[in-house]
Coordinates of C-alpha atoms (C1' of nucleotides) in Angstrom, one line a residue:
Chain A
X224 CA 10.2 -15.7 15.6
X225 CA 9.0 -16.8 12.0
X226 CA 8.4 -13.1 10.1
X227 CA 5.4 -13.1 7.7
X228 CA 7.8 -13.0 4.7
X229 CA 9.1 -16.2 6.4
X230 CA 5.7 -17.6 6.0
X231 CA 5.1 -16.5 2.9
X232 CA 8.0 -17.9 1.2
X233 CA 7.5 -21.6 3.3
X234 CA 4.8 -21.3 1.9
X235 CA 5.3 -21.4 -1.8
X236 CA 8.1 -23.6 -0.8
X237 CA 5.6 -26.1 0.6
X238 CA 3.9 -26.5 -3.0
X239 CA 7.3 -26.7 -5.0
X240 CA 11.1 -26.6 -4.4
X241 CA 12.4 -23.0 -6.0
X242 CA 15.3 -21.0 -5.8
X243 CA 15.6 -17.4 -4.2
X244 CA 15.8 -16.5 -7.7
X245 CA 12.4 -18.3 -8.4
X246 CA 10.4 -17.0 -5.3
X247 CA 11.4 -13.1 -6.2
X248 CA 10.4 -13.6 -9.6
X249 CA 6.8 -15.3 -8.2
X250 CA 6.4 -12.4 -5.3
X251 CA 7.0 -9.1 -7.6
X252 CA 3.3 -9.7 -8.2
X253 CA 1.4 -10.6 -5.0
X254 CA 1.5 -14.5 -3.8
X255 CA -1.9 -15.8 -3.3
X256 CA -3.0 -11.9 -4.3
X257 CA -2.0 -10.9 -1.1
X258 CA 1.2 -10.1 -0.4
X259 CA 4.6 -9.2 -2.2
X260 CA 8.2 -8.8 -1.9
X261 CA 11.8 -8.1 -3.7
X262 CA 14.8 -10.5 -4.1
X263 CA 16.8 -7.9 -1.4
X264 CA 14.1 -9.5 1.3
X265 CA 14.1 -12.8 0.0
X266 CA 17.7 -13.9 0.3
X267 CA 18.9 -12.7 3.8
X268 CA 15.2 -14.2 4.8
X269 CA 16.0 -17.5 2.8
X270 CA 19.2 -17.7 5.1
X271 CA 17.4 -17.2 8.3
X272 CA 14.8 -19.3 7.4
X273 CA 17.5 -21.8 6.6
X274 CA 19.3 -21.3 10.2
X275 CA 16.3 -22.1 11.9
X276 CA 15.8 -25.4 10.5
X277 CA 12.8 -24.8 8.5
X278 CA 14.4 -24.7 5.0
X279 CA 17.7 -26.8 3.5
X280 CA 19.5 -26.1 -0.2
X281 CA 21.2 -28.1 -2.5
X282 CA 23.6 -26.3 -4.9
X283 CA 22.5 -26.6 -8.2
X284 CA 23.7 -25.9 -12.0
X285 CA 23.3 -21.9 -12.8
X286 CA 23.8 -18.7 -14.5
X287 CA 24.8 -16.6 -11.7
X288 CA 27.8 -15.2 -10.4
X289 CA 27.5 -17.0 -7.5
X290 CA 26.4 -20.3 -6.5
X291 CA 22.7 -21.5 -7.8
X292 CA 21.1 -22.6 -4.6
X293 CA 17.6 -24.8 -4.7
X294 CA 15.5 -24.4 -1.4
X295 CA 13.4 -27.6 -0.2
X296 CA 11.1 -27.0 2.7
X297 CA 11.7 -29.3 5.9
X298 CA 9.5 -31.5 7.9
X299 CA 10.0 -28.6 10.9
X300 CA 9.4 -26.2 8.3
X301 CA 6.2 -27.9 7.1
X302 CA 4.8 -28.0 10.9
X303 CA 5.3 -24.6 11.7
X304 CA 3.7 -23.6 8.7
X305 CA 1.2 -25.9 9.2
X306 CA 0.3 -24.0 12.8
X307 CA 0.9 -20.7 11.9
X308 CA -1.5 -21.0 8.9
X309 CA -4.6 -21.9 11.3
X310 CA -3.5 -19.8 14.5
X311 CA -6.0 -16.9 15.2
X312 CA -5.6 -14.6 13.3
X313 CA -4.7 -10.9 14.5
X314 CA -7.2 -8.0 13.4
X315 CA -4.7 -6.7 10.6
X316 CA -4.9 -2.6 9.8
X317 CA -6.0 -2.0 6.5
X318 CA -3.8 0.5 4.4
X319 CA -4.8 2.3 1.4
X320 CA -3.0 5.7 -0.1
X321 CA -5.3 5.9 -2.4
X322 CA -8.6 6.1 0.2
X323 CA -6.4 9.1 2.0
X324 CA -6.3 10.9 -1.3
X325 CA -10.1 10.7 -1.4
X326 CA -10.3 11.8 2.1
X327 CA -8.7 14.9 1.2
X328 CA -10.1 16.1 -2.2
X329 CA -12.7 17.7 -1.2
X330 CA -10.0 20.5 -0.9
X331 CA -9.3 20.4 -4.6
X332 CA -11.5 21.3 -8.2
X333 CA -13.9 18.5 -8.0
X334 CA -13.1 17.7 -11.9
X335 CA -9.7 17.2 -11.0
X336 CA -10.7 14.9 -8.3
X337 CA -13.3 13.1 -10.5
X338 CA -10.4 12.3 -13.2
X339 CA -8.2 10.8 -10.3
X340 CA -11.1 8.3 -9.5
X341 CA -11.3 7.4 -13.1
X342 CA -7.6 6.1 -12.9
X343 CA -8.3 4.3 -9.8
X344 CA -11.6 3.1 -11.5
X345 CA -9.6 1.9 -14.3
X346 CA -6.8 0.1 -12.4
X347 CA -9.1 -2.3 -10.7
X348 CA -10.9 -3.0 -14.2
X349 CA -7.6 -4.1 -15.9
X350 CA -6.9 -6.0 -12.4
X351 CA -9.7 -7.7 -12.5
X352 CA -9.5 -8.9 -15.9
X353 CA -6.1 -10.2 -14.8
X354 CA -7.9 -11.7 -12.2
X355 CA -10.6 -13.5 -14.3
X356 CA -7.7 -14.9 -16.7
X357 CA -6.6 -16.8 -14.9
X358 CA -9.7 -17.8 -13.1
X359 CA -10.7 -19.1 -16.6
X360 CA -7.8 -21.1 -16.5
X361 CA -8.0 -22.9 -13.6
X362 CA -11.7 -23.5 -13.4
X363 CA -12.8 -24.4 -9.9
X364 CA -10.8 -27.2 -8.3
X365 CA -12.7 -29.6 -6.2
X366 CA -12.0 -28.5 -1.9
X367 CA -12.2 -32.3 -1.2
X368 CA -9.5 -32.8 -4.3
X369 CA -6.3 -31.3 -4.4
X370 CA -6.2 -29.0 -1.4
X371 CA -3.3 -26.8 -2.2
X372 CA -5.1 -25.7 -5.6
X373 CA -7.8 -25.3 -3.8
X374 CA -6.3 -23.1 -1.6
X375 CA -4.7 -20.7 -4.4
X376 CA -8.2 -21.0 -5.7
X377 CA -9.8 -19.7 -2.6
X378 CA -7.0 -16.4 -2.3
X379 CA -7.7 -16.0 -6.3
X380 CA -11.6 -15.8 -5.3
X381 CA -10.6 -13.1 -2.6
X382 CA -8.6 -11.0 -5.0
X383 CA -11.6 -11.1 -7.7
X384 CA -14.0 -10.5 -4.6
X385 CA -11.8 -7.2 -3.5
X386 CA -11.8 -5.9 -6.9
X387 CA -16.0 -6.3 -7.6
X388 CA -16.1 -4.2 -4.3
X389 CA -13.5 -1.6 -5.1
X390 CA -15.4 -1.4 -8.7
X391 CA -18.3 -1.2 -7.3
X392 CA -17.2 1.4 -4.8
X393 CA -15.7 3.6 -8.3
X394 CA -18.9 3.3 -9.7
X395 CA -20.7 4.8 -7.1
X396 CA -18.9 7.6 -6.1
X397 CA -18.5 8.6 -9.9
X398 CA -22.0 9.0 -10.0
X399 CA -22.1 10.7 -6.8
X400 CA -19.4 12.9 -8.5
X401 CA -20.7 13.6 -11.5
X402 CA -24.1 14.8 -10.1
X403 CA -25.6 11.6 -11.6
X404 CA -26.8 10.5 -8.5
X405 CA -30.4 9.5 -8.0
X406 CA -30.7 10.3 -4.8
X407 CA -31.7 6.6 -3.2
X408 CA -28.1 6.0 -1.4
X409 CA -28.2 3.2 -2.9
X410 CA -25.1 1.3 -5.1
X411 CA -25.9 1.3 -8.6
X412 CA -26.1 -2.5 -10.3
X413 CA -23.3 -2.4 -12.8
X414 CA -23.9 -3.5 -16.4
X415 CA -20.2 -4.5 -17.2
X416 CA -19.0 -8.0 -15.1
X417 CA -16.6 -9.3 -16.9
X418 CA -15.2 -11.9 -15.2
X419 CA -15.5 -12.9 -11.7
X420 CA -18.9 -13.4 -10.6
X421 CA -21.1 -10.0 -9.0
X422 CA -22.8 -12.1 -6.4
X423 CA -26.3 -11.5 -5.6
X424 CA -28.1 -9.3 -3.1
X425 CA -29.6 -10.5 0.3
X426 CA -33.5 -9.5 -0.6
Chain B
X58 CA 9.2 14.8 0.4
X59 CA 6.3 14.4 2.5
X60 CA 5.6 10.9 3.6
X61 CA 2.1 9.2 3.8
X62 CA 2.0 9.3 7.5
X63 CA 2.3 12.8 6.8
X64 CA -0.8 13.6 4.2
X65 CA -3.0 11.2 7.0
X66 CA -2.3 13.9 9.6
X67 CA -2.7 16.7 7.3
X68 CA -5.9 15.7 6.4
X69 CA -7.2 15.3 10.0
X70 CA -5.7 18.6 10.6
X71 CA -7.2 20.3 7.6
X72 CA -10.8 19.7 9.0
X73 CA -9.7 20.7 12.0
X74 CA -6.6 21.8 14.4
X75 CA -5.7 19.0 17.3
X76 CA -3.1 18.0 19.4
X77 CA -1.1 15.7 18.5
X78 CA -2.6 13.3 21.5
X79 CA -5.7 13.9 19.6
X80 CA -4.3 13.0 16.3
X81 CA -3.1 9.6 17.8
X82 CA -5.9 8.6 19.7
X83 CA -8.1 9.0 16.2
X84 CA -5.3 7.1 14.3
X85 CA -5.4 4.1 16.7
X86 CA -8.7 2.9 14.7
X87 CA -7.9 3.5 11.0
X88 CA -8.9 7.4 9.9
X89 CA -11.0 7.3 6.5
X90 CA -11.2 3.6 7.8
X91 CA -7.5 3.3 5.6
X92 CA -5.2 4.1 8.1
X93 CA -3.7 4.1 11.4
X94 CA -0.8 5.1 13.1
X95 CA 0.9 5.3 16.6
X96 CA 1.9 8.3 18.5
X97 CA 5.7 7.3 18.6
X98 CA 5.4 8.1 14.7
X99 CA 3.3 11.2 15.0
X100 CA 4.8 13.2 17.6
X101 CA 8.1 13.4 14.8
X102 CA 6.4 13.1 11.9
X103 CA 4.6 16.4 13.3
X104 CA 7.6 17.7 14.0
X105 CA 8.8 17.2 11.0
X106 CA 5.9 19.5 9.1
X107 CA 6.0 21.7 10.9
X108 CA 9.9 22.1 10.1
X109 CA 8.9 21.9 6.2
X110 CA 6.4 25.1 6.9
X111 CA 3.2 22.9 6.5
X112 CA 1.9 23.1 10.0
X113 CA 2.2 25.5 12.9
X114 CA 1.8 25.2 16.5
X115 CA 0.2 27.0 19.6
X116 CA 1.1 25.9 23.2
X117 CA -2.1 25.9 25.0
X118 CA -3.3 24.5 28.7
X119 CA -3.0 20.9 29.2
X120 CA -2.6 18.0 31.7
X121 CA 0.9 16.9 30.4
X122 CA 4.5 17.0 31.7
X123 CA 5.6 19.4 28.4
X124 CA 4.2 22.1 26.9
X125 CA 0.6 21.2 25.1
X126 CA 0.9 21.9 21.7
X127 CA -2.1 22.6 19.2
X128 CA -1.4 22.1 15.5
X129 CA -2.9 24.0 12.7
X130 CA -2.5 23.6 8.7
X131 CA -1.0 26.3 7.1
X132 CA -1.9 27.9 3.8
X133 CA 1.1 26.0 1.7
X134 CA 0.2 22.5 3.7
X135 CA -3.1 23.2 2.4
X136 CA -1.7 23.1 -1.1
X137 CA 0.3 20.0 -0.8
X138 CA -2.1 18.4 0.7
X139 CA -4.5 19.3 -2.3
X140 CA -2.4 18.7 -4.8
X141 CA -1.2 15.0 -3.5
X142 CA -5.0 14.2 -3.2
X143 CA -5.3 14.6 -6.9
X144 CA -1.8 13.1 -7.9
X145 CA -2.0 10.1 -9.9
X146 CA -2.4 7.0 -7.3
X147 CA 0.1 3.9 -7.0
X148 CA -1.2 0.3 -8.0
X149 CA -1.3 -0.3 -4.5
X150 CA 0.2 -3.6 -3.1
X151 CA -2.3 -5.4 -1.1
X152 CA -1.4 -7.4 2.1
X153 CA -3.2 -9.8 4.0
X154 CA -2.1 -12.0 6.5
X155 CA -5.3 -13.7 6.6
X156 CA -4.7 -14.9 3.3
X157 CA -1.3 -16.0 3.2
X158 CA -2.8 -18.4 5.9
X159 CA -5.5 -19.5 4.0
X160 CA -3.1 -20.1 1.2
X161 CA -1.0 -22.7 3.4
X162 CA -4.2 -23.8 5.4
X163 CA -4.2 -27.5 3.1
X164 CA -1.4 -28.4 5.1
X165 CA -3.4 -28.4 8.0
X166 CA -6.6 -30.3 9.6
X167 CA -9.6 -29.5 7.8
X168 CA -11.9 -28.7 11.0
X169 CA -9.2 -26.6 12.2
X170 CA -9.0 -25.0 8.7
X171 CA -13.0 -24.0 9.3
X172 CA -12.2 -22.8 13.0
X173 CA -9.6 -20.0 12.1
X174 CA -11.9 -19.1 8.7
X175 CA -15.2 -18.6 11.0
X176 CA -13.1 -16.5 13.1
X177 CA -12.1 -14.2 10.2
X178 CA -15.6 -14.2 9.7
X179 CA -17.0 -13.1 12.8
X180 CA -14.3 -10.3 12.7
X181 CA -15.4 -9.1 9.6
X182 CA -19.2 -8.9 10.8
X183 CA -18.4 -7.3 14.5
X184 CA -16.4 -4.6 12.1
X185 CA -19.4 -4.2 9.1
X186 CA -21.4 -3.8 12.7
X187 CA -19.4 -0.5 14.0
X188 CA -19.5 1.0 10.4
X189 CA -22.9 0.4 9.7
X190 CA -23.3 2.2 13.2
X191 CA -21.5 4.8 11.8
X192 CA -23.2 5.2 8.6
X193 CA -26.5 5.3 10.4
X194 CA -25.3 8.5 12.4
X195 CA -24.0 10.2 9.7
X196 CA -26.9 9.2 7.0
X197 CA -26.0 10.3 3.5
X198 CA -24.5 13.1 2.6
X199 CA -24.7 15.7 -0.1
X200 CA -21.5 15.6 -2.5
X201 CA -22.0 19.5 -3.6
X202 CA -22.8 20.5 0.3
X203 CA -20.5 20.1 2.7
X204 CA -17.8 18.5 0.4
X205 CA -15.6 17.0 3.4
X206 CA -18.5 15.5 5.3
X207 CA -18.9 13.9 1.9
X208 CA -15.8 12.3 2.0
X209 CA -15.3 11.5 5.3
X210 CA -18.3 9.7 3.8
X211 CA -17.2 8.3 0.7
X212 CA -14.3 6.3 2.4
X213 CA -16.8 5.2 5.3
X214 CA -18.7 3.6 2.5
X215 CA -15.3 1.7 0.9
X216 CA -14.6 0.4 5.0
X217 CA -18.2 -1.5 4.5
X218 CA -17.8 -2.2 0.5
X219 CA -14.6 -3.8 1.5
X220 CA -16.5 -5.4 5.0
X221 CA -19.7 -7.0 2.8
X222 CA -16.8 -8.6 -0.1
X223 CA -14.7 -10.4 2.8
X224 CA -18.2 -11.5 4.5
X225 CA -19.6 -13.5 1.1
X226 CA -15.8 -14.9 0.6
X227 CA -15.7 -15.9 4.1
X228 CA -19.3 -17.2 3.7
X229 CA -18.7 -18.9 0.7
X230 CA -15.4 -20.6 1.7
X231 CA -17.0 -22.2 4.5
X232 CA -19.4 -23.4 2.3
X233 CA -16.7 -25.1 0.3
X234 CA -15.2 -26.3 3.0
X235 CA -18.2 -27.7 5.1
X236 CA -19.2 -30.0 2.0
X237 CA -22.5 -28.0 1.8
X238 CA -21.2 -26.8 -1.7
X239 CA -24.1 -27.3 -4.2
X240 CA -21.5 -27.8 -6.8
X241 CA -22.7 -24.1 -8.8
X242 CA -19.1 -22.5 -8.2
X243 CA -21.1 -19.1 -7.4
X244 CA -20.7 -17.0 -4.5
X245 CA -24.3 -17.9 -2.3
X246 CA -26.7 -15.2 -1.6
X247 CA -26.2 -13.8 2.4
X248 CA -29.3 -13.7 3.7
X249 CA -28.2 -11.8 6.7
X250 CA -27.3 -8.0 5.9
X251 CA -27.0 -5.8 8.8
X252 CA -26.3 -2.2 8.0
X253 CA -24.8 -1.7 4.5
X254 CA -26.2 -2.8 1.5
X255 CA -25.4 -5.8 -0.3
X256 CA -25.9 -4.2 -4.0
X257 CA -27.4 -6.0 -6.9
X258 CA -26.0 -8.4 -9.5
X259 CA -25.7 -7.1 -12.9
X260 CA -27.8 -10.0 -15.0
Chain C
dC146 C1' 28.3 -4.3 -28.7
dG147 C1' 24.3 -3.2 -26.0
dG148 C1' 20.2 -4.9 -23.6
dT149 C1' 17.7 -8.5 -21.2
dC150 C1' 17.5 -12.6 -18.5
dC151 C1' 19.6 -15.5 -15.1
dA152 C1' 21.2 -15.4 -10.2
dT153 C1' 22.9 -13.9 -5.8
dG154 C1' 24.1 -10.8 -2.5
dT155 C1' 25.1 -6.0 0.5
dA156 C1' 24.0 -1.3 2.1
dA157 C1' 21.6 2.8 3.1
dG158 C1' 17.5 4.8 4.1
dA159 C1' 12.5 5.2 5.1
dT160 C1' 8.7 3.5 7.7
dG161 C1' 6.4 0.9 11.4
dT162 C1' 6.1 -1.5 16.1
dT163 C1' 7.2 -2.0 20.9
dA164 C1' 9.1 -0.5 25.0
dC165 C1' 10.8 3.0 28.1
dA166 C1' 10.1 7.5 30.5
dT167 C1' 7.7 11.4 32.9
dG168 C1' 4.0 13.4 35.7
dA169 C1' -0.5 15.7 36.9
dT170 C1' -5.6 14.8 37.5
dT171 C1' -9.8 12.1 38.1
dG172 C1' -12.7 8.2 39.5
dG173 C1' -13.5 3.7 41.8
Chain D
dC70 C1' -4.1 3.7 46.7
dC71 C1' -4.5 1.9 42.1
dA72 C1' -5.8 2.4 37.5
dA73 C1' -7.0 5.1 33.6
dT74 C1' -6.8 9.4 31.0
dC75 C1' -4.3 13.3 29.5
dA76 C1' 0.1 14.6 27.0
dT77 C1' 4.6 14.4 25.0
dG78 C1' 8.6 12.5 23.8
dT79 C1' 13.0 8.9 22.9
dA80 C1' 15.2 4.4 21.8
dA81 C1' 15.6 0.0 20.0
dC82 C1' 14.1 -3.0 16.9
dA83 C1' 11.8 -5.1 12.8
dT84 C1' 10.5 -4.5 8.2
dC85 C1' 10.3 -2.6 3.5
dT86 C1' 12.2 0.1 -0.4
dT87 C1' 15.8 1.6 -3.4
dA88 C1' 20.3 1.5 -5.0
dC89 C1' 24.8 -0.6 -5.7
dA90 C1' 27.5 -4.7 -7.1
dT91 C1' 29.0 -8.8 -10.0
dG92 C1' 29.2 -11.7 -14.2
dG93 C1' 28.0 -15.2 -17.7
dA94 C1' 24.7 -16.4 -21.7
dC95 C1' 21.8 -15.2 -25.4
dC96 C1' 19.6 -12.2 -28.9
dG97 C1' 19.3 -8.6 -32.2

DNA sequence: CGGTCCATGTAAGATGTTACATGATTGG
DNA sequence: CCAATCATGTAACATCTTACATGGACCG
C-alpha cells in the first residue's frame, strides 16, 4: 500500500517534524545515501501518506504562495514504519548506466574508453571525500546509544563502503587498461585512502 | 533518443543476434550484472530500434503463436551504441531499499533489527557464490585479446567488488549490533572469502 | 530590477511492473 | 493430463523525471 517514497519520507519524519519544503531540500541528495527524490513526488506523496493516517500537518507561518504546512509523523505511521523497516527484504535489481557503458566499449578506441573511466574514477573520489566529511563530523555514535544516529551512521558507512569498492574497481581496470597490468588477477592495494577506512584482507 | 533499456539490448545484440525471448530470458538476472529488464519492455522497446534503423529483423522457425523474429545490430546501431559507451556518465543516483530500512530499523526491536540484517547478509553471500562461479569459468581475460570477453569481464568483477563491500558492512553491522564491537570503529577482517578476492588495505 | 531562496502544487511524459492473452511442443 | 518451455504481444498501473505555474522576501 505504503510506496518506498512513502517510507522514505516517514522516515525522516520519524527523526524530526519537516515540511514538504524541508524533505525535498534533504532528498535532492540521497537520504541515508540511498535513495532520492524531487518536491513534484514529495507533495502528492505527503497527501497520501496523510490520507492514510500515517502523517498529520499543522499550518504554520511561511514564505509561500500557499499555505506553509509542517508534517508530524503519527503513532500508526510510526508502527508501520517500524514493520516495514525489519520485514524481509526483497532481492532488489541493481542498476548502473555507467556498468552498461563499460559493457559496450570494447566497441570504441580503447583511449577514448580509458578517459571515460577516469571521469567515473574521479566522481567516486570527490564522493567519497563527501562521504568522509561528514564522517569526521559525526565520529562513531555508540549502537547501544542513540539508535537513530546510529542508524544514519550505519547507511553513511554503506555509502563510504560502496565507494572504496567502486574505487577500487577504477583502479583496477585502469591498470588493466593502460597495459599496466601485472598479470596476477589480482586488485592492486591502493596508496591513496583518504577517508573512510580500506578494510583489510581475509589472509 | 534512445533510452537505456535500449543501449542494454544493443549491447547483448552487438555480441551476438537473438530473439527477443532470448534477450528477456538473459535480462531476467541483471546483464553485465547492472541490469535487468522484463519482456513486456523489450518486445517494444525492440520495436522501437528497429523503427529508428538501429536493428533489423529476420523471421525464422520457432515454437510461438507469431512470427519468430531474430534481431541483428545494424551498422549505425553499432555507432550509437559506441559512441553512448564513451559519452560522459551521469552521477548516478543510488537506491537501496535495504538501506532505507536500516535507516528506520531504531524504531524497531533490536533482535529483530539483527534478523532482517543477517538476512541481507546471507543474500549477499548466496549472490558473491554464483559470481565467483562465474568468474571461475571464465578465468581472466586478456584486455588487448578478445576485447568484449574482457568486458563482459570487467563488469563481472564490479557484481563481486560491489558483493565483497555489502558482505564486510553486513558483517560489521552485526558486529555493532550483537555488542561484540571491540570499540576500534574499523571494519573487522572476514575470514571467510569464497571466490573473489578481498584486496589489500593500503597502510 | 533581476536572481535566488522560500514554499507549494499540477501536468505531461518516460520508464518499470504486473497481469492478461494465445498456442504449439515436450516431459513427468 | 498437467506443467513447463518456447515465443510474442497488449493493457493497466505505479513510479520517476521534467516542465509549468504562482508569489512574497531579500540581496546586490
Amino acid at each position: 500500500m505504503t510506496s518506498t517514497l512513502g517510507y522514505a519520507l516517514l522516515g525522516l519524519l520519524a527523526r524530526a517534524p519537516a515540511t514538504g519544503y524541508d524533505l525535498s531540500v534533504r532528498m535532492r541528495r540521497p537520504i541515508g545515501y540511498f535513495w532520492s527524490a524531487t518536491h513534484s513526488q514529495i507533495y502528492p506523496e505527503l497527501a497520501r501518506l496523510e490520507a492514510a493516517g500515517l502523517l498529520r500537518h499543522t499550518v504554520v507561518d511561511g514564505a509561500g504562495p500557499r499555505p506553509t504546512k509542517r508534517y508530524a509523523i503519527t503513532d500508526e505511521g510510526c508502527r508501520e514504519l517500524r514493520d516495514w523497516a525489519v520485514s524481509p527484504p526483497e532481492p532488489s535489481a541493481e542498476r548502473s548506466t555507467t556498468m552498461l557503458r563499460v559493457y559496450s566499449q570494447w566497441l570504441a578506441d580503447p583511449a577514448a574508453a580509458i578517459r571515460m573511466v577516469e571521469q567515473v574514477h574521479s566522481m567516486h573520489r570527490s564522493r567519497r571525500a563527501e562521504y568522509a566529511a561528514l564522517e569526521a563530523e559525526a565520529a562513531h555514535p555508540d549502537p547501544g546509544g542513540d539508535r537513530s544516529a546510529f542508524a544514519s551512521y550505519a547507511t553513511l558507512r554503506a555509502g563510504i563502503e560502496s565507494e572504496n569498492g567502486a574505487l577500487r574497481w577504477c583502479e583496477w581496470l585502469l591498470d588493466e587498461l593502460r597495459g599496466d597490468g601485472t598479470g596476477s588477477g589480482d586488485l592492486p592495494a591502493t596508496p591513496d585512502a583518504a577517508g573512510g577506512t580500506y578494510p583489510g584482507r581475509a589472509d
